[in-house]
Coordinates of C-alpha atoms in Angstrom, one line a residue:
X1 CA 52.5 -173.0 -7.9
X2 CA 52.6 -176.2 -5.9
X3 CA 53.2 -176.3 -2.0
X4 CA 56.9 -177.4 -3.0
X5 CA 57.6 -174.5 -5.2
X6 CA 56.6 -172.4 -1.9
X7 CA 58.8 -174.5 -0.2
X8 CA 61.6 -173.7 -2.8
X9 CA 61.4 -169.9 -3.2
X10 CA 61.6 -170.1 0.9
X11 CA 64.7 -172.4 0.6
X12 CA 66.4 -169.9 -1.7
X13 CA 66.0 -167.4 0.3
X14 CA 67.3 -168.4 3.1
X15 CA 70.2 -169.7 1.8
X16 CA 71.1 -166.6 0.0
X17 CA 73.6 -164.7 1.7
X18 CA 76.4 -161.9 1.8
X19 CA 79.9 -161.7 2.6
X20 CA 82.1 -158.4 4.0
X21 CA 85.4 -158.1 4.5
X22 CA 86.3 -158.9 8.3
X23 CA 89.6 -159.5 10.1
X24 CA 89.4 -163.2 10.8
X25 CA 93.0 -164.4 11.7
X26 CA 92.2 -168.2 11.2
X27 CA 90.1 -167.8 7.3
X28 CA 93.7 -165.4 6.6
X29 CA 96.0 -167.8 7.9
X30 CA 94.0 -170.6 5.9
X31 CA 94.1 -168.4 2.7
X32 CA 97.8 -167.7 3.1
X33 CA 98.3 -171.9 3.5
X34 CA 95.8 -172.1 0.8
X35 CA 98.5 -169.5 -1.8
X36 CA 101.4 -171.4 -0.7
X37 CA 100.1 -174.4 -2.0
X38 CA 100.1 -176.6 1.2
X39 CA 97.4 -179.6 2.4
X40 CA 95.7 -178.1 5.5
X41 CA 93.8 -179.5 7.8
X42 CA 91.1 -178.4 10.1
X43 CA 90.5 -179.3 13.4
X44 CA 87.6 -178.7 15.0
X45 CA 84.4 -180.0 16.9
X46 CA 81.6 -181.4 14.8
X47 CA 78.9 -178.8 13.4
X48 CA 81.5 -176.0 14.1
X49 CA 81.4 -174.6 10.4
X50 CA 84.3 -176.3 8.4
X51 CA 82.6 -177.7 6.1
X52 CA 80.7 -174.3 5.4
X53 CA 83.8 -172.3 6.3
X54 CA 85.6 -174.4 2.7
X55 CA 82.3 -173.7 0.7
X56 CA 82.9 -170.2 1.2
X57 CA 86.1 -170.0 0.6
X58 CA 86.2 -172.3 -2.9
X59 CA 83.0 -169.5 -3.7
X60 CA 85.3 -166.6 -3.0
X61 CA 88.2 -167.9 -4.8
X62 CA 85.8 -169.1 -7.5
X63 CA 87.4 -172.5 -7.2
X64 CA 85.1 -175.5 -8.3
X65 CA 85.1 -177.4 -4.7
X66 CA 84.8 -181.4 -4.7
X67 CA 84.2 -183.0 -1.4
X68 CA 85.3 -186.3 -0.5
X69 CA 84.3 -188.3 2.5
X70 CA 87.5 -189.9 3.3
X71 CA 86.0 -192.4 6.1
X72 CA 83.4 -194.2 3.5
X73 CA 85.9 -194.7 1.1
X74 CA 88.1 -198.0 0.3
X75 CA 92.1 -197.7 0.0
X76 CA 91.9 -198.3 -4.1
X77 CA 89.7 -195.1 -4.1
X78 CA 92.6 -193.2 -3.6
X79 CA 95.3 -195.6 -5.3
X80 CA 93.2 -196.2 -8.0
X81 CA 91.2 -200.0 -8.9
X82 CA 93.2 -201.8 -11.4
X83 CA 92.0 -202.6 -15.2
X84 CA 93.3 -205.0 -17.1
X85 CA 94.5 -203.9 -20.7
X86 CA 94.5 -205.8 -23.9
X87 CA 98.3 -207.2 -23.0
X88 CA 99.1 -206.8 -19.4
X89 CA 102.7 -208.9 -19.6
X90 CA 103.7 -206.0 -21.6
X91 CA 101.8 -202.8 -20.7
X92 CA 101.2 -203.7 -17.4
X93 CA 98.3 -203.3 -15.1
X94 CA 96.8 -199.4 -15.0
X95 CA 95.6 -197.7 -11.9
X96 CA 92.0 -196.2 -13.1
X97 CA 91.3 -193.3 -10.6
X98 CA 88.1 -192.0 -10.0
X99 CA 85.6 -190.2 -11.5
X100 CA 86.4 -187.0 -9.2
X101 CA 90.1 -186.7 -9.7
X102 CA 89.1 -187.6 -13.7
X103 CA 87.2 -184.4 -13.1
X104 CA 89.8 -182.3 -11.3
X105 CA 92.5 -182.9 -14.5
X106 CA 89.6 -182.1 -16.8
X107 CA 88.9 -178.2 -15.0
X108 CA 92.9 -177.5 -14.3
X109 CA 91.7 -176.0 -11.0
X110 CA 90.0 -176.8 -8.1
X111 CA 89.7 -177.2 -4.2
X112 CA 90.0 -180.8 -3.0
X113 CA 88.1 -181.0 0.1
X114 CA 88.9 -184.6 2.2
X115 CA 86.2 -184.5 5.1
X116 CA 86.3 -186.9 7.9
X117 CA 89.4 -187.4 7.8
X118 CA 89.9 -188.6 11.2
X119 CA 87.7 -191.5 10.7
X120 CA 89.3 -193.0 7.9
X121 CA 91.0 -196.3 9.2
X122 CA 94.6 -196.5 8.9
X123 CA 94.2 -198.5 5.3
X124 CA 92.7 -195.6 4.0
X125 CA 94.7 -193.2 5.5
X126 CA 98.2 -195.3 4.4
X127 CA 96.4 -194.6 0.7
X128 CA 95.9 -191.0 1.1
X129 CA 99.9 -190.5 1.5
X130 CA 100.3 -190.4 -2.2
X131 CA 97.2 -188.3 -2.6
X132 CA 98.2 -185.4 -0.2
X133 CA 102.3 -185.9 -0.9
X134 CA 102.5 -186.3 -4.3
X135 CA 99.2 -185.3 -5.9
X136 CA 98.6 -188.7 -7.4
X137 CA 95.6 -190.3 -8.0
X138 CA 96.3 -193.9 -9.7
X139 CA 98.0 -193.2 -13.2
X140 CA 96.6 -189.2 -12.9
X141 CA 98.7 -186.7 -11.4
X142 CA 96.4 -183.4 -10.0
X143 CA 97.5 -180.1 -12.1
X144 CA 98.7 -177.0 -10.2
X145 CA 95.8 -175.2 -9.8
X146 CA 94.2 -177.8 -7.6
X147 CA 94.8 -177.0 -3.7
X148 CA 94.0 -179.5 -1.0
X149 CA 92.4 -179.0 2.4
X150 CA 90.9 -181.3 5.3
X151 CA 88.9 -181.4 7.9
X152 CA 88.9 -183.7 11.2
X153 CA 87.3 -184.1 14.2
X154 CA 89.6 -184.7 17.3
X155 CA 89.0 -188.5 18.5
X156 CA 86.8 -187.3 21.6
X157 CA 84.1 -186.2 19.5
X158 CA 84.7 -188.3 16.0
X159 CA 82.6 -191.4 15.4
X160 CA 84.5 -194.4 15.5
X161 CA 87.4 -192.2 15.3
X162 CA 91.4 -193.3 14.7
X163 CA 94.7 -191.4 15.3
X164 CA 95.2 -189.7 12.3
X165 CA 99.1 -191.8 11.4
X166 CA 102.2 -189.8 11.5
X167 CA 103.5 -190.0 8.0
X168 CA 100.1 -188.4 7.2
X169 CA 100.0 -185.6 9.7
X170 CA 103.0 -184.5 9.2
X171 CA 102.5 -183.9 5.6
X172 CA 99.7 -181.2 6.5
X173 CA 99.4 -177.7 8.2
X174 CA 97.6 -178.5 11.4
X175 CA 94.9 -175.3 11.7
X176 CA 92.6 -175.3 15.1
X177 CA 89.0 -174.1 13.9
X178 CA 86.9 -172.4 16.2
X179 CA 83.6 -170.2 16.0
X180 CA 83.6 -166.7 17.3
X181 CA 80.6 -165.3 18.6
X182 CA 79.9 -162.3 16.7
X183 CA 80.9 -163.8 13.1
X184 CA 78.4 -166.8 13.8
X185 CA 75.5 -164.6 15.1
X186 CA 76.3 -161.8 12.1
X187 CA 76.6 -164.8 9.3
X188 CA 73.4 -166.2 10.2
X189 CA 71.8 -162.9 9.9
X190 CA 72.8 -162.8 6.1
X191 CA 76.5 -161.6 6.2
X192 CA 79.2 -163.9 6.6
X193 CA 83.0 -162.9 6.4
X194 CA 84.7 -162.6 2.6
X195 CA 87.8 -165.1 2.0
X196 CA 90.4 -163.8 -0.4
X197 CA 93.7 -164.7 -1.1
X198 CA 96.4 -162.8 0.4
X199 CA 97.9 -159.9 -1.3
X200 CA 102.0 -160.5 -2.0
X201 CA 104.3 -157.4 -2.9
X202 CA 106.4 -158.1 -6.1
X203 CA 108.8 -155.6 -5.0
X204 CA 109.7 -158.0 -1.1
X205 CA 109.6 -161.5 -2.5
X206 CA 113.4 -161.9 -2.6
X207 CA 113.4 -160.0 0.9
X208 CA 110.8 -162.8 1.7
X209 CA 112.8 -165.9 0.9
X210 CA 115.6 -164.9 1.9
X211 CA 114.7 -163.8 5.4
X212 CA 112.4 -167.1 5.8
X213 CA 115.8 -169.1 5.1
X214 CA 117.7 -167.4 7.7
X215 CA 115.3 -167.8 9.8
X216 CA 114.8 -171.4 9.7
X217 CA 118.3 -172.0 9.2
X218 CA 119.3 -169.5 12.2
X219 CA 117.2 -171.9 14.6
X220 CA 117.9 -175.4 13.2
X221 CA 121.7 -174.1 13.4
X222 CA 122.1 -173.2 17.0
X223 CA 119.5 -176.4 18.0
X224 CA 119.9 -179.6 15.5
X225 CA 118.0 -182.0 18.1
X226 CA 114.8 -179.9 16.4
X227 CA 115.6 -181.2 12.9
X228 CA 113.5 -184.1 13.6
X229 CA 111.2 -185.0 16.5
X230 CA 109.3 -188.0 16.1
X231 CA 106.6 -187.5 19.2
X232 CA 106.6 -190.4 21.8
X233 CA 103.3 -190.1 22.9
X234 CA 101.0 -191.8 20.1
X235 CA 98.3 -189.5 20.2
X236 CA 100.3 -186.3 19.4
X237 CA 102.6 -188.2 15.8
X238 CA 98.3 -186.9 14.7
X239 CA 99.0 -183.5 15.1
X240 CA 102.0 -181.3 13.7
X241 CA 105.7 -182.1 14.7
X242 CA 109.2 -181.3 13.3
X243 CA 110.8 -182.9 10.4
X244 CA 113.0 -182.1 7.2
X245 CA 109.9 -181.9 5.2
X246 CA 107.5 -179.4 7.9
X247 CA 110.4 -177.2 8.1
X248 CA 110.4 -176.4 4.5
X249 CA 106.8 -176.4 4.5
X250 CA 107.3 -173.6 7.8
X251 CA 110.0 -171.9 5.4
X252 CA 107.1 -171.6 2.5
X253 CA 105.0 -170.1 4.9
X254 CA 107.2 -167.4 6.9
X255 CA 107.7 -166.3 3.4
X256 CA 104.8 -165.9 2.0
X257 CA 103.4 -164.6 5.3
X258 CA 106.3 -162.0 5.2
X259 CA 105.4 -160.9 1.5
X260 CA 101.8 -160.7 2.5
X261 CA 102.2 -158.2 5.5
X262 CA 100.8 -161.0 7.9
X263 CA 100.1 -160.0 11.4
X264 CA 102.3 -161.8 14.0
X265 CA 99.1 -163.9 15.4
X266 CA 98.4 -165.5 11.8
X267 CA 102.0 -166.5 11.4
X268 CA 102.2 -167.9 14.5
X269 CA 99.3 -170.0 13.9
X270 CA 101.0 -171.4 10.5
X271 CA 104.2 -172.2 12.0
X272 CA 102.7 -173.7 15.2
X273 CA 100.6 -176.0 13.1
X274 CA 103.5 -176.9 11.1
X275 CA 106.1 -178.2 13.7
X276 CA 104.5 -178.0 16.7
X277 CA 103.8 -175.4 19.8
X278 CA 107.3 -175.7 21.3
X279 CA 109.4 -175.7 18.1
X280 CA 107.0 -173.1 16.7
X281 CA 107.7 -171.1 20.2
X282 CA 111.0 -170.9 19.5
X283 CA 111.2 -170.0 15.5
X284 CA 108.8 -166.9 16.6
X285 CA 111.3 -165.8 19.3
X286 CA 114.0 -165.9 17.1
X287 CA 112.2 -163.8 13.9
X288 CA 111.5 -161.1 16.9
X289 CA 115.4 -161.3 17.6
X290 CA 115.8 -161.2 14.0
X291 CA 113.7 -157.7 13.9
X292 CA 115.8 -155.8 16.7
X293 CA 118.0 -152.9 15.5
X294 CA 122.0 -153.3 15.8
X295 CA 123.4 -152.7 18.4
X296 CA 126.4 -150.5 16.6
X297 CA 123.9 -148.5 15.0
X298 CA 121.5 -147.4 18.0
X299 CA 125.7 -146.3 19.1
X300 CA 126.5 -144.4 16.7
X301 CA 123.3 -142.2 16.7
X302 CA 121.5 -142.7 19.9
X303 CA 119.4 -139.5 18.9
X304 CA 117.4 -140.8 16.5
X305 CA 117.1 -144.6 17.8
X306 CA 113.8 -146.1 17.8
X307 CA 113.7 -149.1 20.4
X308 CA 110.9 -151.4 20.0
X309 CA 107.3 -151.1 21.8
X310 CA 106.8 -154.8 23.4
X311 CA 109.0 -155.0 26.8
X312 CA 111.1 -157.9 26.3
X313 CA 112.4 -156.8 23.1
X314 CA 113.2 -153.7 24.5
X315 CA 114.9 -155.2 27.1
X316 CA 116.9 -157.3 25.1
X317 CA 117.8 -154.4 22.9
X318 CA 119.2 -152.6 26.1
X319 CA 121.0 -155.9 27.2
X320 CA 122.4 -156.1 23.5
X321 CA 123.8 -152.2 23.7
X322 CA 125.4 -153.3 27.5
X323 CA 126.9 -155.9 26.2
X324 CA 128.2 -154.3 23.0
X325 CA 130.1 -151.6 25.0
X326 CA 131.7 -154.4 27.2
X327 CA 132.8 -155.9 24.6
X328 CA 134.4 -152.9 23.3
X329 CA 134.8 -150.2 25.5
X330 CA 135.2 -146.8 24.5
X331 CA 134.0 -143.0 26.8
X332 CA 132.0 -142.6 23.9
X333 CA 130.5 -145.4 23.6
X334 CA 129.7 -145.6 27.0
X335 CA 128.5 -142.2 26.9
X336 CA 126.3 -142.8 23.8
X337 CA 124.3 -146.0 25.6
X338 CA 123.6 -143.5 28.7
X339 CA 121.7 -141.6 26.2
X340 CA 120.0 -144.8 25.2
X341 CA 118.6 -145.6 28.5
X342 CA 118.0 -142.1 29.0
X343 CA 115.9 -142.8 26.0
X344 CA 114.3 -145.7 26.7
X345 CA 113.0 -144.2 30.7
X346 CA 110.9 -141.5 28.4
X347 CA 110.0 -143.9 26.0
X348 CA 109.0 -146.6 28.4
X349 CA 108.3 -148.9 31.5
X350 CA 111.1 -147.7 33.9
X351 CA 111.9 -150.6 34.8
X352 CA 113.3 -151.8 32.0
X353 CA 116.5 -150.2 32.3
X354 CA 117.1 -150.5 36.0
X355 CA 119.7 -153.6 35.4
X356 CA 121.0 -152.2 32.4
X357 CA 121.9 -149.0 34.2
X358 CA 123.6 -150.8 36.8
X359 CA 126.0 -152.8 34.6
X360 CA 126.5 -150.2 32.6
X361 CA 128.0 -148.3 35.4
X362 CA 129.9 -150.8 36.5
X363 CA 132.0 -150.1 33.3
X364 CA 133.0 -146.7 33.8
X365 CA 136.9 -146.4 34.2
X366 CA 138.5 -143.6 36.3
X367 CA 139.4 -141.2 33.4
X368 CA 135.7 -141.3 31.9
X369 CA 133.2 -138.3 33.1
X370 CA 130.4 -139.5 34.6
X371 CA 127.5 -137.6 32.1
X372 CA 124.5 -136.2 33.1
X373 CA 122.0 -138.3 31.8
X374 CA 123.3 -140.6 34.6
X375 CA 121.2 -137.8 36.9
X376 CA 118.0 -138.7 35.4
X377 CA 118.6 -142.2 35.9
X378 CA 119.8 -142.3 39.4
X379 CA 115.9 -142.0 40.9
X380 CA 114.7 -145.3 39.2
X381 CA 117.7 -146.8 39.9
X382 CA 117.6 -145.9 43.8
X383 CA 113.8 -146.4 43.6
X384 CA 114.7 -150.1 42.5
X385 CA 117.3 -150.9 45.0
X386 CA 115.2 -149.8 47.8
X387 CA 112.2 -151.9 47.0
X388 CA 114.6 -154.7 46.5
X389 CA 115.9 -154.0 50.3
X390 CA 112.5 -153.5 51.7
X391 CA 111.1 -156.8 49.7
X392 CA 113.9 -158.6 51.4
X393 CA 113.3 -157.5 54.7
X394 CA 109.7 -158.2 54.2
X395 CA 111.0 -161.4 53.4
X396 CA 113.7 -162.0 56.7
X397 CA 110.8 -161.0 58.4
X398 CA 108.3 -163.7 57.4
X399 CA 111.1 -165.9 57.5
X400 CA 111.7 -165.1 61.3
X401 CA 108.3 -165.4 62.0
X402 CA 107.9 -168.9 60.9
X403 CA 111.0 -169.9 63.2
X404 CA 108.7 -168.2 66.2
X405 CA 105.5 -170.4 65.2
X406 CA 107.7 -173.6 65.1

């Protein structure tokens, strides 16, 4: 055995390696983009594990994975070179496309990994569009099975890097790749985390679409200006930003993240690298608003209402069954939402019902009974006012001793 074949059996063993199955929000929000059948790319500082973090998923997935170095590439890589045929006045000129994409047609499936993206200059990246749009590849056209994922460095740290252009970024889902600690130190003793695609319930798909519709439509309704928002500064038309075409691609995603169980952190990181942190903000805001029980039904049996955990949605809630009872007020009603609040002081942060309480007892009328859940309310409620008296005499005070200094 020569010094090499040493040299080999060490290599092998080093690179041999298991997986587990560990929570990892950003490898589940990649697998979800991944099922949906959307480009991704990943952001992230050089030697941060992209390029290992796609091996591992095209080996879980047991997708043949081609790599493609977009930056040492020419434009009629991607658009394919031209061959003249026997008669090109009548058949024209063909586009020959490479011998990779040649190969992707050939196996039906695949991962399609385009690496260094951000230092592709614009010709390059003006040839991609087609590529990562329409799945074309000269006269070839990629099959279904093939998925389509990216990589970048941000400019900072890419060499000789450009802006990625803004047709082309916003025909991706923008996903921020970063290392953790304990699944770095963990992989490189032997054990890295397992990718798999994301298990979808047959029996919610309908559910799935059609709450993803009325989500998107819900927002893009009550704020049209977010239809489209072409970014002014140059630097951010590279990352993710709303348009016709990322709001579909952020309706694909709420719904297959919705059939999928996702957690609320993995969703939010799909939709914010679809259209963007503020537009993304807002669309999450709304789905919680979506989630919030009726109003009329926590009235008509306060007994068995269950009011949401997370404080501003309970708040809201409360707000909601104020308002509802304004709107249309009954003894019974009003009644029915003291037994709410009631509710909500032994469920929750006081606090929280301290304004509610005192609107809703502005709405009493002469002839109603006052009833006495309004007893177990009164110390929070007189608890509040006098810490809102003694911060604003703490207040007058500092106020007048400013005036003295002067």
């Amino acid at each position: 055995m020569t010094a090499l074949d040493v040299a080999g059996r060490l290599l092998a063993l080093l690179r041999t390696t298991d997986t587990e199955p560990r929570p990892d929000e950003q490898l589940e929000a990649l697998t979800l983009a991944v099922a949906a059948d959307l480009p991704v790319l990943l952001w992230g500082e050089p030697g941060i594990g992209k390029t290992a973090g796609l091996t591992q998923l095209a080996e879980a997935l047991d997708l043949p994975l081609t790599t493609v170095i977009a930056s040492v590439h020419e434009p009629s890589d991607f658009s394919g070179l031209p061959v003249v045929g026997d008669d090109p006045a009548e058949q024209g000129v063909p586009m020959a496309p490479p011998d990779w994409a040649v190969r992707l047609v050939r196996a039906g499936r695949g991962l399609l990994f385009l690496d260094e993206l951000s230092t592709a200059p614009p010709a390059v990246q003006a040839a991609l569009l087609r590529l990562v749009l329409e799945r074309r590849i000269g006269a070839l056209r990629l099959p279904p099975g093939v998925r389509i994922v990216a990589a970048a460095n941000p400019r900072s740290s890419a060499a000789d890097g450009w802006e990625l252009s803004a047709p082309l970024a916003n025909r991706f889902v923008h996903l921020r790749w970063t290392h953790d600690h304990e699944v770095v130190v963990r992989g490189l003793g032997g054990t890295w985390p397992r990718a798999t695609l994301p298990r979808l319930d047959p029996g919610t798909l309908p559910h799935a679409v059609e709450f993803a519709r009325r989500a998107v439509c819900g927002l893009l309704t009550a704020r049209p200006d977010l239809v489209h928002q072409l970014p002014r500064n140059e630097g951010r038309r590279g990352g993710p930003w709303p348009s016709p075409r990322s709001w579909e691609m952020t309706l694909h995603l709420i719904a297959f993240a919705t059939a999928a169980g996702a957690s609320r952190d993995v969703l939010s990181l799909l939709v914010r690298g679809t259209v963007g942190d503020g537009p993304g903000l807002e669309l999450l805001a709304g789905l919680d608003r979506m989630d919030l029980p009726d109003p009329e039904d926590l009235l008509a049996d306060p007994a068995a209402a269950v009011l949401p955990e997370r404080g501003d949605l309970r708040q809201a809630v409360l707000d909601g069954v104020v308002a509802a009872v304004r709107a249309r007020p009954d003894e019974a009603r009003w009644d029915a939402a003291w037994e709410l609040l009631v509710r909500a002081l032994e469920t929750g942060a006081p606090d929280l019902v301290v304004v509610p309480a005192n609107t809703l007892a502005a709405l009493r009328r002469d002839e109603w009974d006052v009833p006495e859940s309004i007893e177990r309310l009164a110390g929070v409620v007189s608890l509040s006012r006098r810490a809102d008296e003694a911060g604003g005499r703490v207040r007058a005070g500092a106020g007048a001793g400013a005036a003295v200094g002067r």
